[in-house]
mmCIF file with all atom_site columns, C-alpha atoms in Angstrom:
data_model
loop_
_atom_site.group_PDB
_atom_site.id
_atom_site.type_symbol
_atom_site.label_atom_id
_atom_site.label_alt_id
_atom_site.label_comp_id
_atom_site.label_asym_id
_atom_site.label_entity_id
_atom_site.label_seq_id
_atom_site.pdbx_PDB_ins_code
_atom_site.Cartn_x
_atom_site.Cartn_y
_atom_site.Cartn_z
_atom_site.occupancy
_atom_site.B_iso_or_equiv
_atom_site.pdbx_formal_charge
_atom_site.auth_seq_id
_atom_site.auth_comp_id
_atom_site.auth_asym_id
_atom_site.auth_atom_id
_atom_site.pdbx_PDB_model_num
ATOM 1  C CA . UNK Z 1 1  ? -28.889 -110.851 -4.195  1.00 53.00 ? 1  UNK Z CA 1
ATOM 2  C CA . UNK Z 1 2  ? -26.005 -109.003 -2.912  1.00 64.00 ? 2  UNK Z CA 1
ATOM 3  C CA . UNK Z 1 3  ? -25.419 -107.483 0.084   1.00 78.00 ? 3  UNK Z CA 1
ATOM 4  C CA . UNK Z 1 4  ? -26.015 -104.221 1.054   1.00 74.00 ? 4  UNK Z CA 1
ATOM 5  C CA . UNK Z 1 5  ? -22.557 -103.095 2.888   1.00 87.00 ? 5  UNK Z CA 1
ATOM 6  C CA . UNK Z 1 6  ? -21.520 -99.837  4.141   1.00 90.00 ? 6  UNK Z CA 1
ATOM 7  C CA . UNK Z 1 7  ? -18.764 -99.987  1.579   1.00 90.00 ? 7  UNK Z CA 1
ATOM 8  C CA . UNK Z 1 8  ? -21.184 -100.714 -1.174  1.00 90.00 ? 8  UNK Z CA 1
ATOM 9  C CA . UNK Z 1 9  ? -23.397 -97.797  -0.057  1.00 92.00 ? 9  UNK Z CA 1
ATOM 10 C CA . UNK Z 1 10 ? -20.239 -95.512  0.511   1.00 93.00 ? 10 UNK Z CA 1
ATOM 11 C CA . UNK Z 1 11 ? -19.257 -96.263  -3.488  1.00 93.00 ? 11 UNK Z CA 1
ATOM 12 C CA . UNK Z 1 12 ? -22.659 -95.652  -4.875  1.00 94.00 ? 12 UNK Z CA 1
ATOM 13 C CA . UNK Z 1 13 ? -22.611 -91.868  -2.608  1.00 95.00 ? 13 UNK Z CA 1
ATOM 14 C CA . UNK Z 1 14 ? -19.267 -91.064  -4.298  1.00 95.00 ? 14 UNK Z CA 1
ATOM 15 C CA . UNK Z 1 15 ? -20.383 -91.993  -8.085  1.00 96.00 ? 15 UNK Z CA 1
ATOM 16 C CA . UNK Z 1 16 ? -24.029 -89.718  -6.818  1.00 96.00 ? 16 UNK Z CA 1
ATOM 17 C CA . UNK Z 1 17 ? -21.465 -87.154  -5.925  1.00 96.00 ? 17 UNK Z CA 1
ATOM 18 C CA . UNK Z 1 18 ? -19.376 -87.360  -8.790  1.00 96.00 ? 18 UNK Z CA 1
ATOM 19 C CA . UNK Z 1 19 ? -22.177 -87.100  -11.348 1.00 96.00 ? 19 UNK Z CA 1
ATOM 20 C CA . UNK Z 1 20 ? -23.856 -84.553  -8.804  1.00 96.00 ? 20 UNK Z CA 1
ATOM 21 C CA . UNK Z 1 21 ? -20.224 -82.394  -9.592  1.00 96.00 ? 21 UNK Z CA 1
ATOM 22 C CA . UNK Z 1 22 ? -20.452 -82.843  -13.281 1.00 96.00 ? 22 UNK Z CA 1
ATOM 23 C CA . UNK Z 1 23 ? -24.407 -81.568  -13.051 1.00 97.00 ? 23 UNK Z CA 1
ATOM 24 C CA . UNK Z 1 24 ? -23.035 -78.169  -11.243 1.00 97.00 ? 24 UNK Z CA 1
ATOM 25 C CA . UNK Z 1 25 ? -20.438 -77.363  -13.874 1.00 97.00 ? 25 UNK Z CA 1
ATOM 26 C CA . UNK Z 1 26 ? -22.799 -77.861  -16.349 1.00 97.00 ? 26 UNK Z CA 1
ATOM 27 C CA . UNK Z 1 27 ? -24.924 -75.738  -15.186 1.00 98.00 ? 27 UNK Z CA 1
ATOM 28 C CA . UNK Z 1 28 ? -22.421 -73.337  -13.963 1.00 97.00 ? 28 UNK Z CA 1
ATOM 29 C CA . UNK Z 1 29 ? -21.483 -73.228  -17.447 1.00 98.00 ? 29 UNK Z CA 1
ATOM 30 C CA . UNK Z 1 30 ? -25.158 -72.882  -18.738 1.00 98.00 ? 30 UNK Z CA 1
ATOM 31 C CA . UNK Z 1 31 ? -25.592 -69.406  -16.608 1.00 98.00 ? 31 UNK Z CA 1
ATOM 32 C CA . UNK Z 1 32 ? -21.778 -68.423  -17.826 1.00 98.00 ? 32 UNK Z CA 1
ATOM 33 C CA . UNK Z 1 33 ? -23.403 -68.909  -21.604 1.00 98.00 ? 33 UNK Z CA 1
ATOM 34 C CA . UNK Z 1 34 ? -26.476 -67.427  -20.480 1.00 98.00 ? 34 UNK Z CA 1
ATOM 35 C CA . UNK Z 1 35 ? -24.818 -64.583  -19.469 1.00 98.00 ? 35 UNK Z CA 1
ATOM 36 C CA . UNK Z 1 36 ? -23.192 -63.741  -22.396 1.00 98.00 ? 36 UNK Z CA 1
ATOM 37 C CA . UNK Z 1 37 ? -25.641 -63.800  -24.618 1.00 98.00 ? 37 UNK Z CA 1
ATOM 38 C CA . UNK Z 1 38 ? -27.565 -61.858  -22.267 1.00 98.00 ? 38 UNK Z CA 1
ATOM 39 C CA . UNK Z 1 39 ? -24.939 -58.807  -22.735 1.00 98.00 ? 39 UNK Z CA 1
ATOM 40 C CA . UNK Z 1 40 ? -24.642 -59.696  -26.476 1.00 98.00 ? 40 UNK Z CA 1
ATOM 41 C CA . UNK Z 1 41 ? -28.634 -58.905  -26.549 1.00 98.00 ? 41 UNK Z CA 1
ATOM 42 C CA . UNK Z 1 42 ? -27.987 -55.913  -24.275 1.00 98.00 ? 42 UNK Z CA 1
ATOM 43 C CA . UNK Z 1 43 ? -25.436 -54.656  -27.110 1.00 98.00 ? 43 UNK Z CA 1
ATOM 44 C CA . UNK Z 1 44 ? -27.164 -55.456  -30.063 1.00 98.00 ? 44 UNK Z CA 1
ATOM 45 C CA . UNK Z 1 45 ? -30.618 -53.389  -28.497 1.00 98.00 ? 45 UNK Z CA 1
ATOM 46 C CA . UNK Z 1 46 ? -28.058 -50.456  -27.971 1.00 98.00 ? 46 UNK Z CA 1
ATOM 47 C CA . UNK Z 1 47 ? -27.208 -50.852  -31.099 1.00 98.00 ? 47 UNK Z CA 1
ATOM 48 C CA . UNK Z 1 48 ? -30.743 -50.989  -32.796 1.00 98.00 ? 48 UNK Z CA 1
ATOM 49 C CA . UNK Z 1 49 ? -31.580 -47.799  -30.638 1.00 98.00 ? 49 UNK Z CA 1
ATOM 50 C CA . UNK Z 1 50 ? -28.837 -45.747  -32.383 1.00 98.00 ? 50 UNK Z CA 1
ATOM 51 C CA . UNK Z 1 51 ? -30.003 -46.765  -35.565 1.00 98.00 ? 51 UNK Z CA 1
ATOM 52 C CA . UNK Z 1 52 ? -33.263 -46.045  -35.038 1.00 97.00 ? 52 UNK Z CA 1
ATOM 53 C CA . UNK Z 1 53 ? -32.138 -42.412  -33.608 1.00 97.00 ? 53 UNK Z CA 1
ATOM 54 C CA . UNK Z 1 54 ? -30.199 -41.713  -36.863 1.00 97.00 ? 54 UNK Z CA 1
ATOM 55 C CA . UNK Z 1 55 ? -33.082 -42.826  -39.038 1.00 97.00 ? 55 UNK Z CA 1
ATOM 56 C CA . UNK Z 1 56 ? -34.989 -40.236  -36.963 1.00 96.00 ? 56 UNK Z CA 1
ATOM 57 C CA . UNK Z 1 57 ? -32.562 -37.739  -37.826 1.00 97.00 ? 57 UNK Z CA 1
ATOM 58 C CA . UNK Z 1 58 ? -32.333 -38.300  -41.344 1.00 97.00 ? 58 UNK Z CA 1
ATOM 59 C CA . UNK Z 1 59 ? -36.174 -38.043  -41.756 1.00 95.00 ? 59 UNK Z CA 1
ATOM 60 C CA . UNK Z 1 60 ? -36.247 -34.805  -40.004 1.00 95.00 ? 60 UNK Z CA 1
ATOM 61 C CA . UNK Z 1 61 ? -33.577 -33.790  -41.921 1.00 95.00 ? 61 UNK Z CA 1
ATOM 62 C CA . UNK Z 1 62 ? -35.017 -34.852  -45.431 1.00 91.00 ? 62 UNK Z CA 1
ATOM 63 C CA . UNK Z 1 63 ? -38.451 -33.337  -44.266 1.00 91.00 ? 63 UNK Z CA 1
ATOM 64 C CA . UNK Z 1 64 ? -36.677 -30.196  -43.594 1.00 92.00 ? 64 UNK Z CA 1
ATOM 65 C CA . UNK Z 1 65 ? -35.217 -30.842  -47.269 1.00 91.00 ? 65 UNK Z CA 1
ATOM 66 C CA . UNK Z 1 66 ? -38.489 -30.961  -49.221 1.00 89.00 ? 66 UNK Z CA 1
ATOM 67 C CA . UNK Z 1 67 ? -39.990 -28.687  -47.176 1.00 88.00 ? 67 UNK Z CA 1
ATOM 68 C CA . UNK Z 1 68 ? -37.310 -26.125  -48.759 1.00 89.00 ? 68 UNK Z CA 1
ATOM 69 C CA . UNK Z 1 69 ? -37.660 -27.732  -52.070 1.00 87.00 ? 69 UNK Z CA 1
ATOM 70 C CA . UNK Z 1 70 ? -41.277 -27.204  -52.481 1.00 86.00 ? 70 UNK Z CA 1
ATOM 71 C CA . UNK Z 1 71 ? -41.435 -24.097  -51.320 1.00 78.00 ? 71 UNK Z CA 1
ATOM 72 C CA . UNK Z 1 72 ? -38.412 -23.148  -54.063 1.00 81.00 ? 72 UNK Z CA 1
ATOM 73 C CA . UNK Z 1 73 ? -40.858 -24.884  -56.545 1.00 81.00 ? 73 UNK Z CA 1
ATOM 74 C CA . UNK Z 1 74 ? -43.600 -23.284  -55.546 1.00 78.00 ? 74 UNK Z CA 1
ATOM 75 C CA . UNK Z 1 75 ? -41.467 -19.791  -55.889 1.00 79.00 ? 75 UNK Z CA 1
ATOM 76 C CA . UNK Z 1 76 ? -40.825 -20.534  -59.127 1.00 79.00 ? 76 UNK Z CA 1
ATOM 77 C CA . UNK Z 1 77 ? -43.752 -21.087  -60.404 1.00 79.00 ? 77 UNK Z CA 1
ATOM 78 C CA . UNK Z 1 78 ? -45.410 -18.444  -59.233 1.00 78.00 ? 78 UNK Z CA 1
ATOM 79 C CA . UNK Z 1 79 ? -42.514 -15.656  -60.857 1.00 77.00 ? 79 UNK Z CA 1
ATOM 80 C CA . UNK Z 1 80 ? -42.864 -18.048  -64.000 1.00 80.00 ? 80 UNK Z CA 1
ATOM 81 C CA . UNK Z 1 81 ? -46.860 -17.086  -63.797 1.00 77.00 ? 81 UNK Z CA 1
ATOM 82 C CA . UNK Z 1 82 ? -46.721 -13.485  -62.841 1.00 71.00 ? 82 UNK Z CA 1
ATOM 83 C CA . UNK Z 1 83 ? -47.064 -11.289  -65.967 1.00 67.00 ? 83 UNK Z CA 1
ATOM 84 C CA . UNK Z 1 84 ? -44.581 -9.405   -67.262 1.00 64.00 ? 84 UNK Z CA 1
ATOM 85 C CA . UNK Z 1 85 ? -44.313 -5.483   -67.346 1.00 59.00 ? 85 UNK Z CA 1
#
């Protein structure tokens, strides 16, 4: 069995810390993606609340539409109805 130096235990500290580095930037770059995506979601709910305020606004609008229409129908028919003098 080999021996355990001081050198030996000094090379196996600096491969632990080497690996330990690579482990931080790979996380480091994990929370970097994370990030992102986290302001790409942010974005894209902005973007779905828009939408669903100009869907709003077209309903009301096409509400306000055939609201108009049947009372113009309803208008109609009725002078169609009336009798004549």
């Amino acid at each position: 069995m080999a021996e355990v130096t001081s050198e030996l235990m000094f090379e196996l500290l600096k491969k632990l810390n080497q690996r330990f580095d690579k482990v931080d930037f790979a996380i480091s770059e994990l929370r970097a993606d994370n990030q992102t995506m986290r302001a790409q979601l942010h974005a894209l709910q902005g973007d779905v609340n828009n939408l669903r305020a100009t869907v709003g606004h077209f309903e009301s609008r096409l509400d306000r539409i055939d609201n108009r229409l049947e009372l113009r129908e309803f208008q109609e028919a009725q002078l169609r109805f009336e009798p004549q003098p």
